[in-house]
Short mmCIF file of C-alpha atoms in Angstrom, two decimals:
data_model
loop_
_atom_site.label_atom_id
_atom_site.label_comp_id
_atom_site.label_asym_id
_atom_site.label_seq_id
_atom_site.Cartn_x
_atom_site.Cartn_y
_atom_site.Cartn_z
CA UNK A 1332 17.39 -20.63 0.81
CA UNK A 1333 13.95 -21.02 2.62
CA UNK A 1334 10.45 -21.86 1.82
CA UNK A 1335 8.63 -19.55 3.59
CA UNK A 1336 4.97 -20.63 5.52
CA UNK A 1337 3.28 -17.36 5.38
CA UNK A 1338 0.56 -15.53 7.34
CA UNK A 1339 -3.31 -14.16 5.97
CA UNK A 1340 -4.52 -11.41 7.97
CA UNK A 1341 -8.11 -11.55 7.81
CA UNK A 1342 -9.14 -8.10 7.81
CA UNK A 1343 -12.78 -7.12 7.08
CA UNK A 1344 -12.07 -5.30 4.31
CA UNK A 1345 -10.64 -8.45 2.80
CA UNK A 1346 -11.83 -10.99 -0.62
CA UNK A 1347 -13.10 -14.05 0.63
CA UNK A 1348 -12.50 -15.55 -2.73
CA UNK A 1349 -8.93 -13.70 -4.23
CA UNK A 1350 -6.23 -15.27 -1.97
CA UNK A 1351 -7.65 -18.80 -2.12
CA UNK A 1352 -8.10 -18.92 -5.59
CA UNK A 1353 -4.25 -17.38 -6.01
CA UNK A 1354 -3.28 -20.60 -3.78
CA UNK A 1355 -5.91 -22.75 -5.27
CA UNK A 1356 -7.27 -23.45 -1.77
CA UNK A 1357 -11.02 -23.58 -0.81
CA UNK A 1358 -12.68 -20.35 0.38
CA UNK A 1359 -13.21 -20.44 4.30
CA UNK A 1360 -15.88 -17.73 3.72
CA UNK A 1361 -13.87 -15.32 6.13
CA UNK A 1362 -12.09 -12.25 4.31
CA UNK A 1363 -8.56 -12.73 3.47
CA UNK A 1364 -7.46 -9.55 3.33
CA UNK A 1365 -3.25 -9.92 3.03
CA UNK A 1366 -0.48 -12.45 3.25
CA UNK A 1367 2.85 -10.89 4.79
CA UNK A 1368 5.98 -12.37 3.43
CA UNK A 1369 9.07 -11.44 5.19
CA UNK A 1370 10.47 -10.28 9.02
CA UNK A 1371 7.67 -7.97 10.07
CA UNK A 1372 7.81 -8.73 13.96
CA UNK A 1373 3.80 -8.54 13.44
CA UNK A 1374 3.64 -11.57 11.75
CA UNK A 1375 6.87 -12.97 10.44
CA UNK A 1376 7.75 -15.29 7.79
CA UNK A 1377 8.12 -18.86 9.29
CA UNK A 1378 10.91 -21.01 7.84
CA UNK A 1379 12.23 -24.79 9.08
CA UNK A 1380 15.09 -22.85 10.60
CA UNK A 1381 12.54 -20.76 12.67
CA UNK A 1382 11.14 -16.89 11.75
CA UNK A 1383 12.67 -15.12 9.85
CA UNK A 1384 13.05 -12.48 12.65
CA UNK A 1385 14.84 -15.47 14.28
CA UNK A 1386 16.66 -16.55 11.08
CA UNK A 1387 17.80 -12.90 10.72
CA UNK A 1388 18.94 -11.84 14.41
CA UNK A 1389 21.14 -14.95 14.57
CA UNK A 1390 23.33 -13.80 11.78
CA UNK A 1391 22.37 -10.86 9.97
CA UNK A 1392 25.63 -9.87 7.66
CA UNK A 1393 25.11 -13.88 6.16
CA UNK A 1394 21.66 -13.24 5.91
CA UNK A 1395 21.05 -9.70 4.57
CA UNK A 1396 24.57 -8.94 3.02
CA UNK A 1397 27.15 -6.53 4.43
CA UNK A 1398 26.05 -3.52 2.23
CA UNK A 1399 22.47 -4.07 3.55
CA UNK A 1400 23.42 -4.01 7.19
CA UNK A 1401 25.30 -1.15 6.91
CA UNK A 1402 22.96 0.86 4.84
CA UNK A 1403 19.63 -0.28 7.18
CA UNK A 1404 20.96 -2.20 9.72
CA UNK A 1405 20.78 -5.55 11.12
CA UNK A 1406 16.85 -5.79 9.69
CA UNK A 1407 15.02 -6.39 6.61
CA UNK A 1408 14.23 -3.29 5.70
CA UNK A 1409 10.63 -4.20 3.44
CA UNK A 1410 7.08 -6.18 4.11
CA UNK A 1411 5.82 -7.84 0.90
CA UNK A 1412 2.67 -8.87 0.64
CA UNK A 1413 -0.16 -10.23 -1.29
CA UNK A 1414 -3.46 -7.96 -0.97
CA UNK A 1415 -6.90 -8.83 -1.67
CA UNK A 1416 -9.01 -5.80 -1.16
CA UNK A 1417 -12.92 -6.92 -1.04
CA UNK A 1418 -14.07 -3.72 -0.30
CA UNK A 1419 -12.59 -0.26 0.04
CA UNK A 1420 -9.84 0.46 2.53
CA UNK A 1421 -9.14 3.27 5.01
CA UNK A 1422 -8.26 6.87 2.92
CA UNK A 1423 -4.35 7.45 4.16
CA UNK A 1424 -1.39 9.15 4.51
CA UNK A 1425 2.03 8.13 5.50
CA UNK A 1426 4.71 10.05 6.74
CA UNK A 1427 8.39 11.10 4.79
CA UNK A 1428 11.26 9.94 7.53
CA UNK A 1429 11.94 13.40 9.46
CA UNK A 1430 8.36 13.47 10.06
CA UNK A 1431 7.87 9.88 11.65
CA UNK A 1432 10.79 10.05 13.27
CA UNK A 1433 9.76 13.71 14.81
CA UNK A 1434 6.11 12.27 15.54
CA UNK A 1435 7.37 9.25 17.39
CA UNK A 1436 9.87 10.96 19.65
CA UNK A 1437 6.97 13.67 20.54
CA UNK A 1438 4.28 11.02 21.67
CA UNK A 1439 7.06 8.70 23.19
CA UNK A 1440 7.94 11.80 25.37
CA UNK A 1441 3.98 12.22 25.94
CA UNK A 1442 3.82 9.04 27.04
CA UNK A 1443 1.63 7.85 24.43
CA UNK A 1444 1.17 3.74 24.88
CA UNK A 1445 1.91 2.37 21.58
CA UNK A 1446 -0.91 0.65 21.03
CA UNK A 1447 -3.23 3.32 22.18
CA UNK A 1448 -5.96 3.94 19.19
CA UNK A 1449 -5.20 7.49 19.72
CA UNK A 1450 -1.61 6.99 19.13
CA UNK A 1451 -0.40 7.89 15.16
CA UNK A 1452 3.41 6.77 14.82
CA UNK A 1453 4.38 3.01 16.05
CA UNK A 1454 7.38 3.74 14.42
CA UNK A 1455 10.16 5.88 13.63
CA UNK A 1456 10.39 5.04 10.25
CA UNK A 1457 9.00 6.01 6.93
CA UNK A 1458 6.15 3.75 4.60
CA UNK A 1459 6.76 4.27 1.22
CA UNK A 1460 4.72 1.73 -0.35
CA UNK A 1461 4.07 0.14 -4.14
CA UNK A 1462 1.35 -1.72 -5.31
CA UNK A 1463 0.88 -3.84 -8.58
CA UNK A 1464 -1.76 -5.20 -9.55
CA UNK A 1465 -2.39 -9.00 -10.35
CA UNK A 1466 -5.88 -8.73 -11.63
CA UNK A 1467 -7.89 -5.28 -12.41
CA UNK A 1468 -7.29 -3.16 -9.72
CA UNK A 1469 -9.16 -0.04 -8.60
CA UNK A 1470 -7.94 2.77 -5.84
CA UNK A 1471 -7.34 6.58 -5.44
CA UNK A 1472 -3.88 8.03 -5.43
CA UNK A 1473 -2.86 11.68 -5.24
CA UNK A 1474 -5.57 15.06 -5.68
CA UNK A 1475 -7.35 15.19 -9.03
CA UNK A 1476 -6.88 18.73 -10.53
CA UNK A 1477 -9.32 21.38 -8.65
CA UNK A 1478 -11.40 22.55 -11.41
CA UNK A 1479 -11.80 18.88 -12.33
CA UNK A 1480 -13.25 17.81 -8.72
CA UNK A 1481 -15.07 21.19 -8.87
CA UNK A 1482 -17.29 19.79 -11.76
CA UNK A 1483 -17.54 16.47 -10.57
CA UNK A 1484 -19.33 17.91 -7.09
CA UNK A 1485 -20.73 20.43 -8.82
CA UNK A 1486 -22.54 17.92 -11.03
CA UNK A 1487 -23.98 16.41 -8.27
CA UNK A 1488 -26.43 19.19 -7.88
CA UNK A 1489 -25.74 18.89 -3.66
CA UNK A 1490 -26.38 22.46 -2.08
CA UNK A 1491 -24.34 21.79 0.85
CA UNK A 1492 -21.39 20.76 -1.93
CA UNK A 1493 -21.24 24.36 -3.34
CA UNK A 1494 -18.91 25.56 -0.93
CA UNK A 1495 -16.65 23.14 -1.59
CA UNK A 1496 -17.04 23.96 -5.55
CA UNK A 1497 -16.41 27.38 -5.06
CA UNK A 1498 -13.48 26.68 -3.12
CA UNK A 1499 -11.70 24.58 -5.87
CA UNK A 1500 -11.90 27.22 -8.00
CA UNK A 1501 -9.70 29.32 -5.89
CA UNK A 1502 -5.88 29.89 -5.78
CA UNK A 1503 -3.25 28.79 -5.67
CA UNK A 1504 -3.86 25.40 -6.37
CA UNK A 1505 -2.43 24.17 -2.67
CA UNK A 1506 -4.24 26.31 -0.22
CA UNK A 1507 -7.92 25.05 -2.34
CA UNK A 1508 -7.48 22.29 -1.49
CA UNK A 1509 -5.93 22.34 1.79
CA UNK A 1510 -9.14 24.08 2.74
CA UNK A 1511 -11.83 22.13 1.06
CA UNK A 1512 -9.83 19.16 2.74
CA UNK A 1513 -10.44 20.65 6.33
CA UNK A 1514 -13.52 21.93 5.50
CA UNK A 1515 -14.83 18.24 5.00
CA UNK A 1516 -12.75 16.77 7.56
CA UNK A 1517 -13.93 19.42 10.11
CA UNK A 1518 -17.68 20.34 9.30
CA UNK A 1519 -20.31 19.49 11.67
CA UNK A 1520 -21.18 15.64 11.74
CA UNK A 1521 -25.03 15.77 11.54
CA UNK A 1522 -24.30 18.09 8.57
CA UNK A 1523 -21.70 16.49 7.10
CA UNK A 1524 -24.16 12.84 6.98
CA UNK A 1525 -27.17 14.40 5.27
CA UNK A 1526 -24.40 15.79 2.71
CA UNK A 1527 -23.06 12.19 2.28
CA UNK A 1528 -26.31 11.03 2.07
CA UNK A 1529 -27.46 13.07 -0.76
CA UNK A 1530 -24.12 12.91 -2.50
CA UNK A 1531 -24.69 8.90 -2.40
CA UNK A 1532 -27.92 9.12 -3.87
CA UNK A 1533 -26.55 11.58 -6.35
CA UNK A 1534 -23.47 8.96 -7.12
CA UNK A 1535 -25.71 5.80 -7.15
CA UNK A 1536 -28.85 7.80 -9.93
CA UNK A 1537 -25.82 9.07 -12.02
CA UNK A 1538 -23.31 6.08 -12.63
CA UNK A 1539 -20.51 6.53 -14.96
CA UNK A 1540 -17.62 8.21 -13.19
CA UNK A 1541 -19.87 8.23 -9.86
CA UNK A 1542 -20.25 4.35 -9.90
CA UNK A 1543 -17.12 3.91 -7.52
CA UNK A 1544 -18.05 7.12 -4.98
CA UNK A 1545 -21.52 4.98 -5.10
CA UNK A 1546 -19.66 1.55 -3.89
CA UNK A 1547 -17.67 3.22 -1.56
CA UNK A 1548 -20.62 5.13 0.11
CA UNK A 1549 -22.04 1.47 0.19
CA UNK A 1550 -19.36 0.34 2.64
CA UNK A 1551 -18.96 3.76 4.53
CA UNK A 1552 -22.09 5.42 4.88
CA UNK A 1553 -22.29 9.14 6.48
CA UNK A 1554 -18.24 8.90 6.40
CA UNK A 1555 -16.61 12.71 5.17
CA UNK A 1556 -14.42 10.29 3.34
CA UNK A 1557 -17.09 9.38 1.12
CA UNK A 1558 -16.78 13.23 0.15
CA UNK A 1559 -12.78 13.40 0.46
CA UNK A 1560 -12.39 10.56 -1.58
CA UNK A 1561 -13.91 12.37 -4.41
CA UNK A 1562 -10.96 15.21 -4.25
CA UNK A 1563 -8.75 12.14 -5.61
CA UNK A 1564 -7.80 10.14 -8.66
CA UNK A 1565 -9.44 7.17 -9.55
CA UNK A 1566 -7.24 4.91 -11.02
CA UNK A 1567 -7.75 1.63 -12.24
CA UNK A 1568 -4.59 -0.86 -13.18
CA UNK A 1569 -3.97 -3.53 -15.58
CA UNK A 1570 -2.28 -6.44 -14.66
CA UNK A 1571 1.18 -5.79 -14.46
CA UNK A 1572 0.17 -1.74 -13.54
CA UNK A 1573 1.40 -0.15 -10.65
CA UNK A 1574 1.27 2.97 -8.53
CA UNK A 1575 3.70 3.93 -6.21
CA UNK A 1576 2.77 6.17 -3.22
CA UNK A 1577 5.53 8.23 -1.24
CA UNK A 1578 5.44 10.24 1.59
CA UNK A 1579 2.10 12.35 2.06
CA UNK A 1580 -0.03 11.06 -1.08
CA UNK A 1581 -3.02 10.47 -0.32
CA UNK A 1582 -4.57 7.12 -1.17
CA UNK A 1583 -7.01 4.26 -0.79
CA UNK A 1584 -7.49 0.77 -2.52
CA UNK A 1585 -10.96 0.10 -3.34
CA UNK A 1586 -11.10 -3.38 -4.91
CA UNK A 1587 -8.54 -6.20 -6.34
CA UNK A 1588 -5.56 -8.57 -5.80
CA UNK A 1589 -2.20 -7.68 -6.02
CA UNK A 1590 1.54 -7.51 -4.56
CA UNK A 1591 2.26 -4.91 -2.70
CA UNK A 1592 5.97 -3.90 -0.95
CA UNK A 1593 6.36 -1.32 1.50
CA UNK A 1594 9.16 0.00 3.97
CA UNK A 1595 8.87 -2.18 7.49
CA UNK A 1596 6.40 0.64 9.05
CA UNK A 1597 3.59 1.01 10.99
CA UNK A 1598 2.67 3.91 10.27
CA UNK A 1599 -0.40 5.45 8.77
CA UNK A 1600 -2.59 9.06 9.04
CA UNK A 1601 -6.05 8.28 8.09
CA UNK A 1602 -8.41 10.62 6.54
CA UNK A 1603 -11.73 8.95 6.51
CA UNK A 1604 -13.59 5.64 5.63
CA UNK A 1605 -12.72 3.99 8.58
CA UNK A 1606 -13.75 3.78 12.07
CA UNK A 1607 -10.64 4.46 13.09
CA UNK A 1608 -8.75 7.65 14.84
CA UNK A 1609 -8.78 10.46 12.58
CA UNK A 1610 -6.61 13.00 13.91
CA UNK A 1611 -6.98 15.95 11.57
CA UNK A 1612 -4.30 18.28 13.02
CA UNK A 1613 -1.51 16.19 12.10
CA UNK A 1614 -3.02 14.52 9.11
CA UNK A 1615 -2.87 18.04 7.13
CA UNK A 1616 0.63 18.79 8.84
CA UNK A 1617 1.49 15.73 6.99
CA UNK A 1618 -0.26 15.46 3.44
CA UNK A 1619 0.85 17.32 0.00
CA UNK A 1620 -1.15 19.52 -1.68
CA UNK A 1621 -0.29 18.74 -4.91
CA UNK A 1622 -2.16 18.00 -7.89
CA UNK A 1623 -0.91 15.55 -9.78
CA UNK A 1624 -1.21 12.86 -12.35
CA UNK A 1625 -1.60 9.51 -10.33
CA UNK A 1626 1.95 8.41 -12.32
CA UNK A 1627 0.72 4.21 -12.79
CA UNK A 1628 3.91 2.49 -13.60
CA UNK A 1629 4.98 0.09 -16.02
CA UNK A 1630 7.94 -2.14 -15.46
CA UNK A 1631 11.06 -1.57 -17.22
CA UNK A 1632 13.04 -4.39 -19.26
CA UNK A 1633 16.94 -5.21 -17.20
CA UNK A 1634 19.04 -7.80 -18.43
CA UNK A 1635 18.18 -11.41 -18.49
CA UNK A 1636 14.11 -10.93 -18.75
CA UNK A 1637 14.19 -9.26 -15.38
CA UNK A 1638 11.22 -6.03 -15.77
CA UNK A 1639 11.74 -3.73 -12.82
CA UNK A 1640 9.58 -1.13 -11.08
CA UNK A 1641 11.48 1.87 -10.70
CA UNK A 1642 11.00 3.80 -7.13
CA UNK A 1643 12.79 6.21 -5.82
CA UNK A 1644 13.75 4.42 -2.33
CA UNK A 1645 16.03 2.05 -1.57
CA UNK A 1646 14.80 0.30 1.24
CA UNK A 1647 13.00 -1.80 -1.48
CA UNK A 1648 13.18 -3.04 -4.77
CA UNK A 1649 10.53 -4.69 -6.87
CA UNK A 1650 10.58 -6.55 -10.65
CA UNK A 1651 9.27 -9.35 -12.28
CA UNK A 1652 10.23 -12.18 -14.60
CA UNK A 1653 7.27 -13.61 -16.93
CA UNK A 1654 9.55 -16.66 -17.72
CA UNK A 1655 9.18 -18.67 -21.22
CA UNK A 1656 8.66 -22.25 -21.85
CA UNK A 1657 10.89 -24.40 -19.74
CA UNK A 1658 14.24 -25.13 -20.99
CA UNK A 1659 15.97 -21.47 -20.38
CA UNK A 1660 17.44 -20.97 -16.63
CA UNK A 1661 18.25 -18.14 -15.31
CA UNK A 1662 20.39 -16.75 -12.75
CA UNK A 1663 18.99 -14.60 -9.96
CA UNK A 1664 21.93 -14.35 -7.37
CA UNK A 1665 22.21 -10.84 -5.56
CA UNK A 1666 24.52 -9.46 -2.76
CA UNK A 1667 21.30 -8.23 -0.78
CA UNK A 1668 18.41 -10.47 0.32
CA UNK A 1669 15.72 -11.48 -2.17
CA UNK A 1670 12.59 -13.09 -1.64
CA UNK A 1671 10.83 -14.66 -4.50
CA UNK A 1672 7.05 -14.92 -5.21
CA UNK A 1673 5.29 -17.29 -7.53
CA UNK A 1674 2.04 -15.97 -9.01
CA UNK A 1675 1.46 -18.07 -11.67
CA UNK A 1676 2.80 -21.25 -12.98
CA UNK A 1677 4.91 -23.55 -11.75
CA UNK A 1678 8.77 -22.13 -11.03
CA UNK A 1679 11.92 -23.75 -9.78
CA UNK A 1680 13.75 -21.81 -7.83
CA UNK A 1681 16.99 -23.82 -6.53
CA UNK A 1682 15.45 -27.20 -5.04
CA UNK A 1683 12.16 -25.84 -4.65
CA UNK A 1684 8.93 -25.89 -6.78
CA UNK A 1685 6.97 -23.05 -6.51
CA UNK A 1686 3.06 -22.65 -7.42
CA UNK A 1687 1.26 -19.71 -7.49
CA UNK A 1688 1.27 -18.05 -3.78
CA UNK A 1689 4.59 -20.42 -2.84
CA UNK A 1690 7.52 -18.20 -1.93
CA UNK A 1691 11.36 -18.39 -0.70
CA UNK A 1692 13.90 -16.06 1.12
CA UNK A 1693 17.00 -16.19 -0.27
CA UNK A 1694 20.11 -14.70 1.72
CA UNK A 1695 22.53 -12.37 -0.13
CA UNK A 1696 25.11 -13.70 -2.40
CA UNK A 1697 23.45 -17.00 -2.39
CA UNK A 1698 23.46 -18.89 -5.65
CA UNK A 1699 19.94 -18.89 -7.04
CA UNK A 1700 19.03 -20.53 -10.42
CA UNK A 1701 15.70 -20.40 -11.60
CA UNK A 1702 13.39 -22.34 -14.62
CA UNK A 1703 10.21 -22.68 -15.40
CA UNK A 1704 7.27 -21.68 -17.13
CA UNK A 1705 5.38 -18.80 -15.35
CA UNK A 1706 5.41 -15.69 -13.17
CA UNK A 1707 7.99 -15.01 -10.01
CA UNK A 1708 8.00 -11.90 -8.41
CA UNK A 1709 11.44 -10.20 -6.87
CA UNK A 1710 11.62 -8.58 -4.26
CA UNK A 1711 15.46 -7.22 -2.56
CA UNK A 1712 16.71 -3.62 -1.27
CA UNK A 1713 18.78 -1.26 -3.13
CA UNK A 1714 22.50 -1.61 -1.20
#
């Protein structure tokens, strides 16, 4: 197995305190937004035997498992990554598989450059992606019920809001809020500030359950998102919690640290707090208008301590061991490629001590004890 050297991305949006206090590091005073584990050609994994790209072109059946190969081919098929969010990210959407694979043929044959800001697939793939949390973690996931966002605008007292309000109270359920969705998304940007602008001042003199459309406001000012972020569930995990967001949820993390595991994709529809391309067309082509409970996940007891987050994807897999007092080993070997995350503690995985933030890829079928006192993170692929 390998000790992996791992990359921080140092978005704006990022702690400057959560990742070096996870690795027990001094703060640099720059945001430290992520840390990608694994083959992401972005920012890959480095081991003594090279990348792990590298590692995993030169032999990929050793290295990933025959089932795995087959079933994704000759690629890991997940990013894993520790997130620190400072300050509220971008309000997305990502794509189910006929979709991204549809998108990225169509601006391929338009000649789109692929790193054009314009441009909305990288990839032909899908991002399923699941998030849990290491300390209290706030975001939005999925549209709140209707008549619920109807009161919470409404409540406001924001003329230019009542629209929207009415709206909501429509049916059926979908086509509300498709159009109170485009309706924000598409209004007139000199109207659509002073409504933001109010709204905030509304948020920030009321509190309570307007405290977080306050902060956000804070970072994005004037942004519809501010607006369209209020359509959504507010959810706010435990550690240990977790949400999982498929195809066409829409969804934003607001503040926290925490793992998060995705399919090896690129590709994200944004829908406002961000500076970023918004293209609206194919954003509401692409989201579900469903209302829905936000569904936070709990992790479900497998043999041998192993607690596992249940998705339905296979291209990853993602459970935990909170691992007694030292003395008890346990045996972690898998046919498919696994790579192991310490988060608190101090774990020994095969030869190699782990602390919080340390990590290891180990290839499939390889034998891999572990002991200690502490927390270690899975993640593999369903094959």
């Amino acid at each position: 197995m390998d000790r992996l050297d791992n990359t921080v991305r140092p978005y704006a949006w990022g702690s400057t305190t959560a990742i070096p206090g996870l690795l027990g590091v001094e703060p640099t005073g720059e945001p430290q937004a992520e840390m990608w584990l694994g083959a992401h050609p972005g920012a890959p994994s480095r081991t003594a035997r090279g990348t792990l790209v590298e590692v995993v072109e030169a032999d990929p059946e050793r290295e990933l498992g025959e089932a795995a190969v087959a079933k994704f081919g000759p690629r890991l098929p997940f990013l894993f990554k520790i997130l620190a969010a400072g300050a509220p990210l971008s309000l997305q959407v990502h794509p189910n598989l006929a979709q991204a694979k549809e998108g990225y043929a169509e601006e391929e044959r338009r000649g789109v450059p692929v790193d054009a800001p314009h441009r909305n697939y990288k990839d032909a793939n899908h991002k399923p992606e699941l998030i849990c949390a290491l300390t209290e973690f706030d975001g939005l996931c999925g549209f709140r019920d209707p008549v619920e966002t109807a009161d919470l605008l409404a409540g406001l007292g924001v003329d230019s809001l009542k629209p929207y309000v009415d709206l909501l109270h429509a049916h059926p359920e979908e086509a509300a809020l498709r159009e109170v969705l485009t309706a924000i998304l598409t209004a007139d940007p000199e109207e659509m500030h002073r409504t933001v602008a109010e709204a905030t001042a509304a948020c920030t003199r009321l509190g309570g359950a307007y405290a977080s459309y306050a902060d956000i406001a804070h970072h994005y000012p004037g942004d519809p998102g501010v607006i369209a972020a209020m359509l959504l569930n507010h959810v706010r995990l435990q550690p240990g919690e977790a949400l999982y967001l498929g195809a066409g949820i829409p969804h934003a993390y607001l503040d926290g640290l925490g793992v998060e595991i995705m399919a090896n994709s690129d590709n994200v529809l944004r829908c406002g707090l961000t500076p970023k391309h918004v293209d609206v067309p194919e954003l509401l082509r692409v989201v579900r208008f469903e209302a829905a409970d936000a569904g936070v996940l709990r992790p479900e007891a497998a043999p041998d301590g192993e607690e596992v987050y249940e998705t339905p994807i296979d291209e990853f897999r993602l459970s935990r061991y909170v691992l007694p007092p030292a003395g008890s080993t346990h045996d972690l070997t898998r046919a498919t490629p696994q790579i192991l995350l310490c988060t608190a503690g101090t774990v020994r995985v095969g030869e190699h001590e782990l602390g919080p933030g340390a990590s290891v890829f180990v290839p499939a079928g390889e034998k891999t004890d572990v002991s200690g006192t502490g927390t270690l993170f899975r993640a593999t692929v369903v094959a």
